[in-house]
PDB file of N, CA and C in Angstrom:
ATOM      1  N   MET W   1       0.940  -1.234   0.041  1.00  0.00           N
ATOM      2  CA  MET W   1       0.328  -0.239   0.061  1.00  0.00           C
ATOM      3  C   MET W   1       0.855   1.508  -0.157  1.00  0.00           C
ATOM      4  N   THR W   2       0.504   2.536  -0.611  1.00  0.00           N
ATOM      5  CA  THR W   2       1.571   3.286  -1.089  1.00  0.00           C
ATOM      6  C   THR W   2       0.590   4.436  -0.218  1.00  0.00           C
ATOM      7  N   LEU W   3       0.596   5.286  -0.155  1.00  0.00           N
ATOM      8  CA  LEU W   3       0.700   6.461   0.722  1.00  0.00           C
ATOM      9  C   LEU W   3       1.354   7.704   0.097  1.00  0.00           C
ATOM     10  N   THR W   4       0.041   8.341  -0.626  1.00  0.00           N
ATOM     11  CA  THR W   4       0.461  10.007  -1.089  1.00  0.00           C
ATOM     12  C   THR W   4       0.050  10.509  -0.274  1.00  0.00           C
ATOM     13  N   LEU W   5       0.992  11.418   0.058  1.00  0.00           N
ATOM     14  CA  LEU W   5       1.001  13.222   0.664  1.00  0.00           C
ATOM     15  C   LEU W   5       0.677  14.122   0.041  1.00  0.00           C
ATOM     16  N   THR W   6      -0.079  14.858   0.332  1.00  0.00           N
ATOM     17  CA  THR W   6      -0.408  16.093  -0.535  1.00  0.00           C
ATOM     18  C   THR W   6      -0.627  17.581   0.085  1.00  0.00           C
ATOM     19  N   VAL W   7       0.577  18.331  -0.460  1.00  0.00           N
ATOM     20  CA  VAL W   7       0.688  19.343   0.242  1.00  0.00           C
ATOM     21  C   VAL W   7      -0.331  20.720   0.503  1.00  0.00           C
ATOM     22  N   PRO W   8      -0.876  20.800   1.048  1.00  0.00           N
ATOM     23  CA  PRO W   8      -1.851  21.545   0.984  1.00  0.00           C
ATOM     24  C   PRO W   8      -1.882  23.090   0.787  1.00  0.00           C
ATOM     25  N   PRO W   9      -2.407  23.691  -0.462  1.00  0.00           N
ATOM     26  CA  PRO W   9      -2.462  25.013  -1.346  1.00  0.00           C
ATOM     27  C   PRO W   9      -2.210  25.863   0.406  1.00  0.00           C
ATOM     28  N   LYS W  10      -1.420  26.850   0.107  1.00  0.00           N
ATOM     29  CA  LYS W  10      -1.138  27.876   0.987  1.00  0.00           C
ATOM     30  C   LYS W  10      -2.040  28.840   0.841  1.00  0.00           C
ATOM     31  N   VAL W  11      -2.484  30.290   1.577  1.00  0.00           N
ATOM     32  CA  VAL W  11      -3.310  31.670   0.872  1.00  0.00           C
ATOM     33  C   VAL W  11      -2.586  32.429   1.781  1.00  0.00           C
ATOM     34  N   THR W  12      -2.339  33.788   1.035  1.00  0.00           N
ATOM     35  CA  THR W  12      -1.572  34.342   1.588  1.00  0.00           C
ATOM     36  C   THR W  12      -2.171  35.487   2.820  1.00  0.00           C
ATOM     37  N   PRO W  13      -1.659  36.094   3.417  1.00  0.00           N
ATOM     38  CA  PRO W  13      -2.843  37.187   4.107  1.00  0.00           C
ATOM     39  C   PRO W  13      -3.074  38.357   3.157  1.00  0.00           C
ATOM     40  N   ARG W  14      -2.915  38.703   2.138  1.00  0.00           N
ATOM     41  CA  ARG W  14      -3.874  39.585   1.693  1.00  0.00           C
ATOM     42  C   ARG W  14      -5.179  39.187   1.070  1.00  0.00           C
ATOM     43  N   ALA W  15      -4.974  37.643   0.998  1.00  0.00           N
ATOM     44  CA  ALA W  15      -5.949  36.836   0.068  1.00  0.00           C
ATOM     45  C   ALA W  15      -6.900  36.669   1.332  1.00  0.00           C
ATOM     46  N   PHE W  16      -6.570  36.885   2.645  1.00  0.00           N
ATOM     47  CA  PHE W  16      -7.538  36.685   3.387  1.00  0.00           C
ATOM     48  C   PHE W  16      -8.532  38.258   3.966  1.00  0.00           C
ATOM     49  N   GLU W  17      -7.328  38.801   3.505  1.00  0.00           N
ATOM     50  CA  GLU W  17      -7.509  40.090   4.032  1.00  0.00           C
ATOM     51  C   GLU W  17      -9.052  40.637   3.073  1.00  0.00           C
ATOM     52  N   ARG W  18      -8.813  40.371   1.834  1.00  0.00           N
ATOM     53  CA  ARG W  18      -9.837  40.954   1.066  1.00  0.00           C
ATOM     54  C   ARG W  18     -10.820  40.209   1.199  1.00  0.00           C
ATOM     55  N   LEU W  19     -11.361  38.680   1.465  1.00  0.00           N
ATOM     56  CA  LEU W  19     -11.752  37.635   1.768  1.00  0.00           C
ATOM     57  C   LEU W  19     -12.854  38.669   3.548  1.00  0.00           C
ATOM     58  N   ALA W  20     -11.753  38.900   4.052  1.00  0.00           N
ATOM     59  CA  ALA W  20     -12.963  39.738   5.394  1.00  0.00           C
ATOM     60  C   ALA W  20     -13.544  41.258   4.728  1.00  0.00           C
ATOM     61  N   GLU W  21     -12.818  41.727   3.661  1.00  0.00           N
ATOM     62  CA  GLU W  21     -13.477  42.962   3.443  1.00  0.00           C
ATOM     63  C   GLU W  21     -14.988  42.197   2.792  1.00  0.00           C
ATOM     64  N   ILE W  22     -15.018  41.498   2.430  1.00  0.00           N
ATOM     65  CA  ILE W  22     -16.163  40.946   1.470  1.00  0.00           C
ATOM     66  C   ILE W  22     -16.743  40.411   2.328  1.00  0.00           C
ATOM     67  N   ASN W  23     -16.965  39.498   3.543  1.00  0.00           N
ATOM     68  CA  ASN W  23     -17.387  39.266   4.413  1.00  0.00           C
ATOM     69  C   ASN W  23     -18.196  40.770   5.493  1.00  0.00           C
ATOM     70  N   GLU W  24     -17.371  41.273   5.127  1.00  0.00           N
ATOM     71  CA  GLU W  24     -17.608  42.486   6.394  1.00  0.00           C
ATOM     72  C   GLU W  24     -19.105  42.877   6.443  1.00  0.00           C
ATOM     73  N   ASP W  25     -19.672  43.091   5.298  1.00  0.00           N
ATOM     74  CA  ASP W  25     -21.164  43.412   5.847  1.00  0.00           C
ATOM     75  C   ASP W  25     -22.050  42.769   5.359  1.00  0.00           C
ATOM     76  N   THR W  26     -22.161  41.534   5.821  1.00  0.00           N
ATOM     77  CA  THR W  26     -22.834  40.466   5.767  1.00  0.00           C
ATOM     78  C   THR W  26     -23.179  40.135   7.010  1.00  0.00           C
ATOM     79  N   ASP W  27     -24.119  39.235   7.557  1.00  0.00           N
ATOM     80  CA  ASP W  27     -24.453  38.798   8.477  1.00  0.00           C
ATOM     81  C   ASP W  27     -23.615  37.112   8.442  1.00  0.00           C
ATOM     82  N   THR W  28     -23.792  36.388   7.334  1.00  0.00           N
ATOM     83  CA  THR W  28     -23.359  35.510   7.411  1.00  0.00           C
ATOM     84  C   THR W  28     -22.561  34.985   6.245  1.00  0.00           C
ATOM     85  N   PRO W  29     -20.779  34.986   6.846  1.00  0.00           N
ATOM     86  CA  PRO W  29     -19.665  35.019   6.153  1.00  0.00           C
ATOM     87  C   PRO W  29     -19.792  33.673   5.748  1.00  0.00           C
ATOM     88  N   LYS W  30     -19.066  33.582   4.219  1.00  0.00           N
ATOM     89  CA  LYS W  30     -18.857  32.759   3.262  1.00  0.00           C
ATOM     90  C   LYS W  30     -17.488  32.659   3.222  1.00  0.00           C
ATOM     91  N   ALA W  31     -16.851  31.367   2.560  1.00  0.00           N
ATOM     92  CA  ALA W  31     -16.103  30.836   2.504  1.00  0.00           C
ATOM     93  C   ALA W  31     -15.639  31.020   1.130  1.00  0.00           C
ATOM     94  N   LEU W  32     -14.613  31.632   0.917  1.00  0.00           N
ATOM     95  CA  LEU W  32     -13.969  31.387  -0.584  1.00  0.00           C
ATOM     96  C   LEU W  32     -13.629  29.774  -0.900  1.00  0.00           C
ATOM     97  N   ARG W  33     -14.338  29.479  -1.892  1.00  0.00           N
ATOM     98  CA  ARG W  33     -14.570  28.463  -2.510  1.00  0.00           C
ATOM     99  C   ARG W  33     -13.099  27.995  -3.356  1.00  0.00           C
ATOM    100  N   VAL W  34     -11.875  27.390  -3.408  1.00  0.00           N
ATOM    101  CA  VAL W  34     -11.390  26.998  -4.721  1.00  0.00           C
ATOM    102  C   VAL W  34     -10.909  25.500  -5.640  1.00  0.00           C
ATOM    103  N   ALA W  35     -11.787  25.950  -6.859  1.00  0.00           N
ATOM    104  CA  ALA W  35     -11.622  24.069  -7.188  1.00  0.00           C
ATOM    105  C   ALA W  35     -11.074  24.164  -8.403  1.00  0.00           C
ATOM    106  N   VAL W  36     -10.985  23.204  -8.426  1.00  0.00           N
ATOM    107  CA  VAL W  36     -10.442  22.910 -10.185  1.00  0.00           C
ATOM    108  C   VAL W  36     -11.713  21.892 -10.816  1.00  0.00           C
ATOM    109  N   GLU W  37     -11.614  22.247 -12.095  1.00  0.00           N
ATOM    110  CA  GLU W  37     -12.392  21.659 -12.601  1.00  0.00           C
ATOM    111  C   GLU W  37     -12.447  21.282 -14.220  1.00  0.00           C
ATOM    112  N   GLY W  38     -12.540  20.129 -14.906  1.00  0.00           N
ATOM    113  CA  GLY W  38     -12.232  19.910 -16.405  1.00  0.00           C
ATOM    114  C   GLY W  38     -12.967  21.053 -17.419  1.00  0.00           C
ATOM    115  N   GLY W  39     -12.163  21.543 -18.725  1.00  0.00           N
ATOM    116  CA  GLY W  39     -12.695  22.896 -19.170  1.00  0.00           C
ATOM    117  C   GLY W  39     -11.847  24.059 -19.083  1.00  0.00           C
ATOM    118  N   GLY W  40     -12.153  25.215 -20.264  1.00  0.00           N
ATOM    119  CA  GLY W  40     -10.871  25.983 -20.392  1.00  0.00           C
ATOM    120  C   GLY W  40     -10.344  26.317 -21.374  1.00  0.00           C
ATOM    121  N   CYS W  41      -9.721  26.781 -21.818  1.00  0.00           N
ATOM    122  CA  CYS W  41      -8.516  26.474 -23.312  1.00  0.00           C
ATOM    123  C   CYS W  41      -7.953  25.638 -22.981  1.00  0.00           C
ATOM    124  N   SER W  42      -7.041  25.202 -21.838  1.00  0.00           N
ATOM    125  CA  SER W  42      -6.004  24.700 -21.578  1.00  0.00           C
ATOM    126  C   SER W  42      -6.181  23.287 -20.703  1.00  0.00           C
ATOM    127  N   GLY W  43      -7.435  23.038 -20.617  1.00  0.00           N
ATOM    128  CA  GLY W  43      -7.984  21.344 -19.695  1.00  0.00           C
ATOM    129  C   GLY W  43      -8.410  21.600 -18.722  1.00  0.00           C
ATOM    130  N   PHE W  44      -8.217  22.396 -17.904  1.00  0.00           N
ATOM    131  CA  PHE W  44      -8.462  22.788 -16.404  1.00  0.00           C
ATOM    132  C   PHE W  44      -8.881  24.106 -16.482  1.00  0.00           C
ATOM    133  N   GLN W  45      -9.856  24.159 -15.312  1.00  0.00           N
ATOM    134  CA  GLN W  45      -9.861  26.034 -15.341  1.00  0.00           C
ATOM    135  C   GLN W  45     -10.056  25.916 -13.584  1.00  0.00           C
ATOM    136  N   TYR W  46      -9.820  27.307 -13.350  1.00  0.00           N
ATOM    137  CA  TYR W  46     -10.232  27.134 -11.772  1.00  0.00           C
ATOM    138  C   TYR W  46     -11.467  28.016 -11.393  1.00  0.00           C
ATOM    139  N   GLU W  47     -12.449  27.009 -10.730  1.00  0.00           N
ATOM    140  CA  GLU W  47     -13.735  28.062  -9.766  1.00  0.00           C
ATOM    141  C   GLU W  47     -13.307  28.668  -8.972  1.00  0.00           C
ATOM    142  N   ILE W  48     -13.762  30.116  -8.551  1.00  0.00           N
ATOM    143  CA  ILE W  48     -12.938  30.955  -7.378  1.00  0.00           C
ATOM    144  C   ILE W  48     -14.579  31.380  -6.778  1.00  0.00           C
ATOM    145  N   LYS W  49     -15.092  31.023  -5.906  1.00  0.00           N
ATOM    146  CA  LYS W  49     -16.688  31.776  -5.164  1.00  0.00           C
ATOM    147  C   LYS W  49     -16.881  31.571  -4.037  1.00  0.00           C
ATOM    148  N   LEU W  50     -17.585  32.308  -3.618  1.00  0.00           N
ATOM    149  CA  LEU W  50     -18.372  32.284  -2.164  1.00  0.00           C
ATOM    150  C   LEU W  50     -18.808  31.516  -1.707  1.00  0.00           C
ATOM    151  N   ASP W  51     -18.746  30.478  -0.751  1.00  0.00           N
ATOM    152  CA  ASP W  51     -19.653  29.058  -0.724  1.00  0.00           C
ATOM    153  C   ASP W  51     -19.589  29.075   1.409  1.00  0.00           C
ATOM    154  N   ASP W  52     -20.194  27.922   1.585  1.00  0.00           N
ATOM    155  CA  ASP W  52     -20.326  27.116   2.935  1.00  0.00           C
ATOM    156  C   ASP W  52     -19.620  26.352   2.750  1.00  0.00           C
ATOM    157  N   PRO W  53     -18.717  25.618   3.824  1.00  0.00           N
ATOM    158  CA  PRO W  53     -17.831  24.697   3.697  1.00  0.00           C
ATOM    159  C   PRO W  53     -18.706  23.669   3.731  1.00  0.00           C
ATOM    160  N   ALA W  54     -18.517  22.190   2.950  1.00  0.00           N
ATOM    161  CA  ALA W  54     -18.915  21.324   3.083  1.00  0.00           C
ATOM    162  C   ALA W  54     -17.703  20.058   3.767  1.00  0.00           C
ATOM    163  N   GLU W  55     -18.576  18.782   3.893  1.00  0.00           N
ATOM    164  CA  GLU W  55     -18.026  17.989   4.855  1.00  0.00           C
ATOM    165  C   GLU W  55     -16.778  17.389   4.371  1.00  0.00           C
ATOM    166  N   ASP W  56     -16.516  17.227   2.744  1.00  0.00           N
ATOM    167  CA  ASP W  56     -15.015  16.515   2.711  1.00  0.00           C
ATOM    168  C   ASP W  56     -14.007  17.828   2.446  1.00  0.00           C
ATOM    169  N   ASP W  57     -14.659  19.017   2.874  1.00  0.00           N
ATOM    170  CA  ASP W  57     -13.215  19.944   1.910  1.00  0.00           C
ATOM    171  C   ASP W  57     -12.344  20.280   3.339  1.00  0.00           C
ATOM    172  N   LEU W  58     -11.187  20.281   2.912  1.00  0.00           N
ATOM    173  CA  LEU W  58      -9.779  20.868   3.672  1.00  0.00           C
ATOM    174  C   LEU W  58     -10.305  22.374   3.758  1.00  0.00           C
ATOM    175  N   VAL W  59     -10.516  23.244   4.594  1.00  0.00           N
ATOM    176  CA  VAL W  59     -10.586  24.191   5.419  1.00  0.00           C
ATOM    177  C   VAL W  59      -8.953  24.975   5.589  1.00  0.00           C
ATOM    178  N   LEU W  60      -8.620  26.215   5.345  1.00  0.00           N
ATOM    179  CA  LEU W  60      -7.885  26.995   5.274  1.00  0.00           C
ATOM    180  C   LEU W  60      -8.288  28.302   6.044  1.00  0.00           C
ATOM    181  N   GLU W  61      -8.088  28.403   7.823  1.00  0.00           N
ATOM    182  CA  GLU W  61      -8.534  29.553   8.353  1.00  0.00           C
ATOM    183  C   GLU W  61      -7.094  30.343   8.371  1.00  0.00           C
ATOM    184  N   GLY W  62      -7.351  31.338   8.192  1.00  0.00           N
ATOM    185  CA  GLY W  62      -6.693  32.956   8.665  1.00  0.00           C
ATOM    186  C   GLY W  62      -7.461  34.113   8.995  1.00  0.00           C
ATOM    187  N   GLY W  63      -6.964  34.889   9.937  1.00  0.00           N
ATOM    188  CA  GLY W  63      -7.873  36.091  10.350  1.00  0.00           C
ATOM    189  C   GLY W  63      -9.242  35.739  10.344  1.00  0.00           C
ATOM    190  N   GLY W  64      -9.437  34.734  10.893  1.00  0.00           N
ATOM    191  CA  GLY W  64     -11.516  34.868  11.234  1.00  0.00           C
ATOM    192  C   GLY W  64     -12.013  33.997   9.901  1.00  0.00           C
ATOM    193  N   GLN W  65     -11.077  34.314   8.596  1.00  0.00           N
ATOM    194  CA  GLN W  65     -11.718  33.979   7.425  1.00  0.00           C
ATOM    195  C   GLN W  65     -11.444  32.638   7.046  1.00  0.00           C
ATOM    196  N   LYS W  66     -12.510  31.795   6.326  1.00  0.00           N
ATOM    197  CA  LYS W  66     -12.058  30.642   5.391  1.00  0.00           C
ATOM    198  C   LYS W  66     -11.935  30.059   4.231  1.00  0.00           C
ATOM    199  N   VAL W  67     -10.870  29.975   3.710  1.00  0.00           N
ATOM    200  CA  VAL W  67     -10.805  29.161   2.189  1.00  0.00           C
ATOM    201  C   VAL W  67     -11.134  27.555   2.536  1.00  0.00           C
ATOM    202  N   VAL W  68     -11.872  27.608   1.347  1.00  0.00           N
ATOM    203  CA  VAL W  68     -11.979  25.592   1.249  1.00  0.00           C
ATOM    204  C   VAL W  68     -11.493  25.187  -0.230  1.00  0.00           C
ATOM    205  N   VAL W  69     -11.343  24.139  -0.069  1.00  0.00           N
ATOM    206  CA  VAL W  69     -10.888  23.127  -1.077  1.00  0.00           C
ATOM    207  C   VAL W  69     -11.238  21.901  -0.870  1.00  0.00           C
ATOM    208  N   ASP W  70     -12.536  21.233  -2.089  1.00  0.00           N
ATOM    209  CA  ASP W  70     -12.558  19.970  -1.989  1.00  0.00           C
ATOM    210  C   ASP W  70     -11.422  18.837  -2.355  1.00  0.00           C
ATOM    211  N   SER W  71     -11.967  18.035  -1.599  1.00  0.00           N
ATOM    212  CA  SER W  71     -11.087  16.141  -1.630  1.00  0.00           C
ATOM    213  C   SER W  71     -10.625  15.953  -3.095  1.00  0.00           C
ATOM    214  N   VAL W  72     -11.883  16.644  -3.917  1.00  0.00           N
ATOM    215  CA  VAL W  72     -11.162  15.973  -5.691  1.00  0.00           C
ATOM    216  C   VAL W  72     -10.160  16.807  -6.192  1.00  0.00           C
ATOM    217  N   SER W  73     -10.135  18.163  -6.151  1.00  0.00           N
ATOM    218  CA  SER W  73      -9.683  19.561  -6.476  1.00  0.00           C
ATOM    219  C   SER W  73      -7.980  19.545  -5.980  1.00  0.00           C
ATOM    220  N   LEU W  74      -7.982  18.874  -4.407  1.00  0.00           N
ATOM    221  CA  LEU W  74      -6.674  18.869  -3.592  1.00  0.00           C
ATOM    222  C   LEU W  74      -5.812  18.431  -4.399  1.00  0.00           C
ATOM    223  N   PRO W  75      -5.596  17.349  -4.567  1.00  0.00           N
ATOM    224  CA  PRO W  75      -4.593  16.806  -5.556  1.00  0.00           C
ATOM    225  C   PRO W  75      -3.701  17.978  -6.848  1.00  0.00           C
ATOM    226  N   PHE W  76      -4.749  18.703  -7.808  1.00  0.00           N
ATOM    227  CA  PHE W  76      -4.478  19.986  -8.736  1.00  0.00           C
ATOM    228  C   PHE W  76      -3.681  21.097  -7.809  1.00  0.00           C
ATOM    229  N   LEU W  77      -4.217  21.156  -6.690  1.00  0.00           N
ATOM    230  CA  LEU W  77      -3.792  22.499  -5.989  1.00  0.00           C
ATOM    231  C   LEU W  77      -2.847  22.188  -4.887  1.00  0.00           C
ATOM    232  N   ALA W  78      -2.186  20.647  -4.581  1.00  0.00           N
ATOM    233  CA  ALA W  78      -0.901  20.864  -4.279  1.00  0.00           C
ATOM    234  C   ALA W  78       0.291  22.027  -3.845  1.00  0.00           C
ATOM    235  N   ASP W  79       0.101  22.374  -2.951  1.00  0.00           N
ATOM    236  CA  ASP W  79       1.732  23.325  -2.813  1.00  0.00           C
ATOM    237  C   ASP W  79       1.164  24.698  -3.688  1.00  0.00           C
ATOM    238  N   ALA W  80       0.143  24.789  -3.664  1.00  0.00           N
ATOM    239  CA  ALA W  80      -0.379  26.041  -4.813  1.00  0.00           C
ATOM    240  C   ALA W  80      -0.312  27.273  -3.517  1.00  0.00           C
ATOM    241  N   VAL W  81      -0.145  28.953  -4.318  1.00  0.00           N
ATOM    242  CA  VAL W  81      -0.564  29.559  -3.328  1.00  0.00           C
ATOM    243  C   VAL W  81      -1.489  30.379  -3.651  1.00  0.00           C
ATOM    244  N   ILE W  82      -2.520  30.692  -3.195  1.00  0.00           N
ATOM    245  CA  ILE W  82      -4.042  31.610  -3.191  1.00  0.00           C
ATOM    246  C   ILE W  82      -3.722  32.797  -3.095  1.00  0.00           C
ATOM    247  N   ASP W  83      -3.494  34.004  -3.681  1.00  0.00           N
ATOM    248  CA  ASP W  83      -3.131  35.224  -3.464  1.00  0.00           C
ATOM    249  C   ASP W  83      -4.352  36.032  -3.683  1.00  0.00           C
ATOM    250  N   PHE W  84      -4.729  37.311  -3.103  1.00  0.00           N
ATOM    251  CA  PHE W  84      -5.199  38.326  -3.959  1.00  0.00           C
ATOM    252  C   PHE W  84      -4.581  39.537  -4.966  1.00  0.00           C
ATOM    253  N   SER W  85      -4.710  39.697  -5.850  1.00  0.00           N
ATOM    254  CA  SER W  85      -3.977  40.727  -6.839  1.00  0.00           C
ATOM    255  C   SER W  85      -4.669  41.732  -7.098  1.00  0.00           C
ATOM    256  N   GLU W  86      -4.053  43.182  -6.962  1.00  0.00           N
ATOM    257  CA  GLU W  86      -4.998  44.503  -7.752  1.00  0.00           C
ATOM    258  C   GLU W  86      -3.796  44.683  -8.683  1.00  0.00           C
ATOM    259  N   GLU W  87      -4.227  45.010 -10.484  1.00  0.00           N
ATOM    260  CA  GLU W  87      -3.219  45.279 -10.991  1.00  0.00           C
ATOM    261  C   GLU W  87      -4.526  46.326 -11.918  1.00  0.00           C
ATOM    262  N   LEU W  88      -4.119  47.219 -13.039  1.00  0.00           N
ATOM    263  CA  LEU W  88      -4.495  48.181 -13.695  1.00  0.00           C
ATOM    264  C   LEU W  88      -5.654  47.135 -14.282  1.00  0.00           C
ATOM    265  N   ILE W  89      -5.623  46.145 -15.027  1.00  0.00           N
ATOM    266  CA  ILE W  89      -6.743  45.155 -15.571  1.00  0.00           C
ATOM    267  C   ILE W  89      -7.692  44.733 -14.282  1.00  0.00           C
ATOM    268  N   GLY W  90      -7.451  45.057 -13.472  1.00  0.00           N
ATOM    269  CA  GLY W  90      -8.481  44.748 -12.201  1.00  0.00           C
ATOM    270  C   GLY W  90      -8.014  43.854 -11.104  1.00  0.00           C
ATOM    271  N   ALA W  91      -8.751  43.591 -10.274  1.00  0.00           N
ATOM    272  CA  ALA W  91      -8.130  42.995  -8.880  1.00  0.00           C
ATOM    273  C   ALA W  91      -9.315  41.855  -8.971  1.00  0.00           C
ATOM    274  N   ARG W  92      -8.697  40.194  -8.733  1.00  0.00           N
ATOM    275  CA  ARG W  92      -8.944  39.385  -8.324  1.00  0.00           C
ATOM    276  C   ARG W  92      -8.431  38.342  -7.540  1.00  0.00           C
ATOM    277  N   PHE W  93      -8.531  37.158  -7.161  1.00  0.00           N
ATOM    278  CA  PHE W  93      -8.176  36.155  -6.510  1.00  0.00           C
ATOM    279  C   PHE W  93      -7.064  35.179  -7.374  1.00  0.00           C
ATOM    280  N   THR W  94      -5.945  35.010  -7.827  1.00  0.00           N
ATOM    281  CA  THR W  94      -5.196  34.497  -8.559  1.00  0.00           C
ATOM    282  C   THR W  94      -4.893  33.208  -7.540  1.00  0.00           C
ATOM    283  N   ILE W  95      -4.081  32.431  -8.575  1.00  0.00           N
ATOM    284  CA  ILE W  95      -3.414  31.198  -7.863  1.00  0.00           C
ATOM    285  C   ILE W  95      -1.964  30.424  -8.808  1.00  0.00           C
ATOM    286  N   GLU W  96      -0.916  30.602  -7.811  1.00  0.00           N
ATOM    287  CA  GLU W  96       0.035  30.426  -8.733  1.00  0.00           C
ATOM    288  C   GLU W  96       0.331  28.635  -8.113  1.00  0.00           C
ATOM    289  N   ASN W  97       0.280  28.047  -9.443  1.00  0.00           N
ATOM    290  CA  ASN W  97       0.352  26.961  -9.166  1.00  0.00           C
ATOM    291  C   ASN W  97       1.159  26.165  -9.247  1.00  0.00           C
ATOM    292  N   PRO W  98       2.433  25.247  -8.597  1.00  0.00           N
ATOM    293  CA  PRO W  98       3.236  24.724  -9.125  1.00  0.00           C
ATOM    294  C   PRO W  98       2.862  23.375  -9.864  1.00  0.00           C
ATOM    295  N   ASN W  99       2.254  22.976  -9.795  1.00  0.00           N
ATOM    296  CA  ASN W  99       1.892  21.730 -10.814  1.00  0.00           C
ATOM    297  C   ASN W  99       1.686  21.841 -12.068  1.00  0.00           C
ATOM    298  N   ALA W 100       0.888  23.040 -12.504  1.00  0.00           N
ATOM    299  CA  ALA W 100       0.553  23.354 -13.808  1.00  0.00           C
ATOM    300  C   ALA W 100       1.760  23.480 -14.777  1.00  0.00           C
ATOM    301  N   SER W 101       1.998  22.812 -16.165  1.00  0.00           N
ATOM    302  CA  SER W 101       2.636  22.743 -17.219  1.00  0.00           C
ATOM    303  C   SER W 101       2.331  24.031 -18.090  1.00  0.00           C
ATOM    304  N   SER W 102       1.530  24.436 -18.306  1.00  0.00           N
ATOM    305  CA  SER W 102       1.131  25.680 -18.565  1.00  0.00           C
ATOM    306  C   SER W 102       0.071  26.352 -18.328  1.00  0.00           C
ATOM    307  N   SER W 103      -0.168  27.796 -18.541  1.00  0.00           N
ATOM    308  CA  SER W 103      -1.274  28.199 -18.328  1.00  0.00           C
ATOM    309  C   SER W 103      -2.142  29.052 -19.230  1.00  0.00           C
ATOM    310  N   CYS W 104      -2.874  29.735 -19.697  1.00  0.00           N
ATOM    311  CA  CYS W 104      -3.992  30.410 -20.251  1.00  0.00           C
ATOM    312  C   CYS W 104      -3.499  31.996 -19.780  1.00  0.00           C
ATOM    313  N   GLY W 105      -3.715  33.243 -20.768  1.00  0.00           N
ATOM    314  CA  GLY W 105      -3.421  34.205 -20.723  1.00  0.00           C
ATOM    315  C   GLY W 105      -4.426  35.116 -19.579  1.00  0.00           C
ATOM    316  N   CYS W 106      -5.600  34.373 -19.620  1.00  0.00           N
ATOM    317  CA  CYS W 106      -6.863  34.573 -19.017  1.00  0.00           C
ATOM    318  C   CYS W 106      -6.630  34.023 -17.502  1.00  0.00           C
ATOM    319  N   GLY W 107      -5.752  33.479 -16.619  1.00  0.00           N
ATOM    320  CA  GLY W 107      -5.192  33.308 -15.950  1.00  0.00           C
ATOM    321  C   GLY W 107      -5.939  32.299 -14.621  1.00  0.00           C
ATOM    322  N   THR W 108      -6.959  31.711 -15.654  1.00  0.00           N
ATOM    323  CA  THR W 108      -8.156  30.730 -15.168  1.00  0.00           C
ATOM    324  C   THR W 108      -8.020  29.382 -15.185  1.00  0.00           C
ATOM    325  N   SER W 109      -7.412  29.176 -16.741  1.00  0.00           N
ATOM    326  CA  SER W 109      -6.977  27.940 -17.174  1.00  0.00           C
ATOM    327  C   SER W 109      -5.662  27.659 -17.182  1.00  0.00           C
ATOM    328  N   PHE W 110      -5.599  26.000 -17.154  1.00  0.00           N
ATOM    329  CA  PHE W 110      -4.327  25.458 -17.179  1.00  0.00           C
ATOM    330  C   PHE W 110      -4.160  24.524 -17.786  1.00  0.00           C
ATOM    331  N   SER W 111      -3.378  23.768 -17.602  1.00  0.00           N
ATOM    332  CA  SER W 111      -3.065  21.937 -18.192  1.00  0.00           C
ATOM    333  C   SER W 111      -1.546  21.962 -17.341  1.00  0.00           C
ATOM    334  N   MET W 112      -1.494  20.397 -16.870  1.00  0.00           N
ATOM    335  CA  MET W 112      -0.863  19.748 -15.922  1.00  0.00           C
ATOM    336  C   MET W 112      -0.095  18.746 -17.115  1.00  0.00           C
TER     337      MET W 112
END
């Protein structure tokens, strides 16, 4: 039997701070869900949305906020860094994924 350990993704303080700003004016704060789905122009794409944690999620916590990753997406996001970026083209959550062999200019599509 082989045991494979997956290094969980990391979430930057800036990403947790932005999530706190989003949740600031709500009575029921949501977690930031980061998932990997088939599709996109490079084979896989990230789905990033506000959601409630599910039973099989990995929950990453910081600053009173939660980022969740489902068990199916977790191997695709091993050792990735979830961040928040503000640039001239807009502000968005970003994922720096060392497992991706290439990515698309849109920043949400990648291949392995």
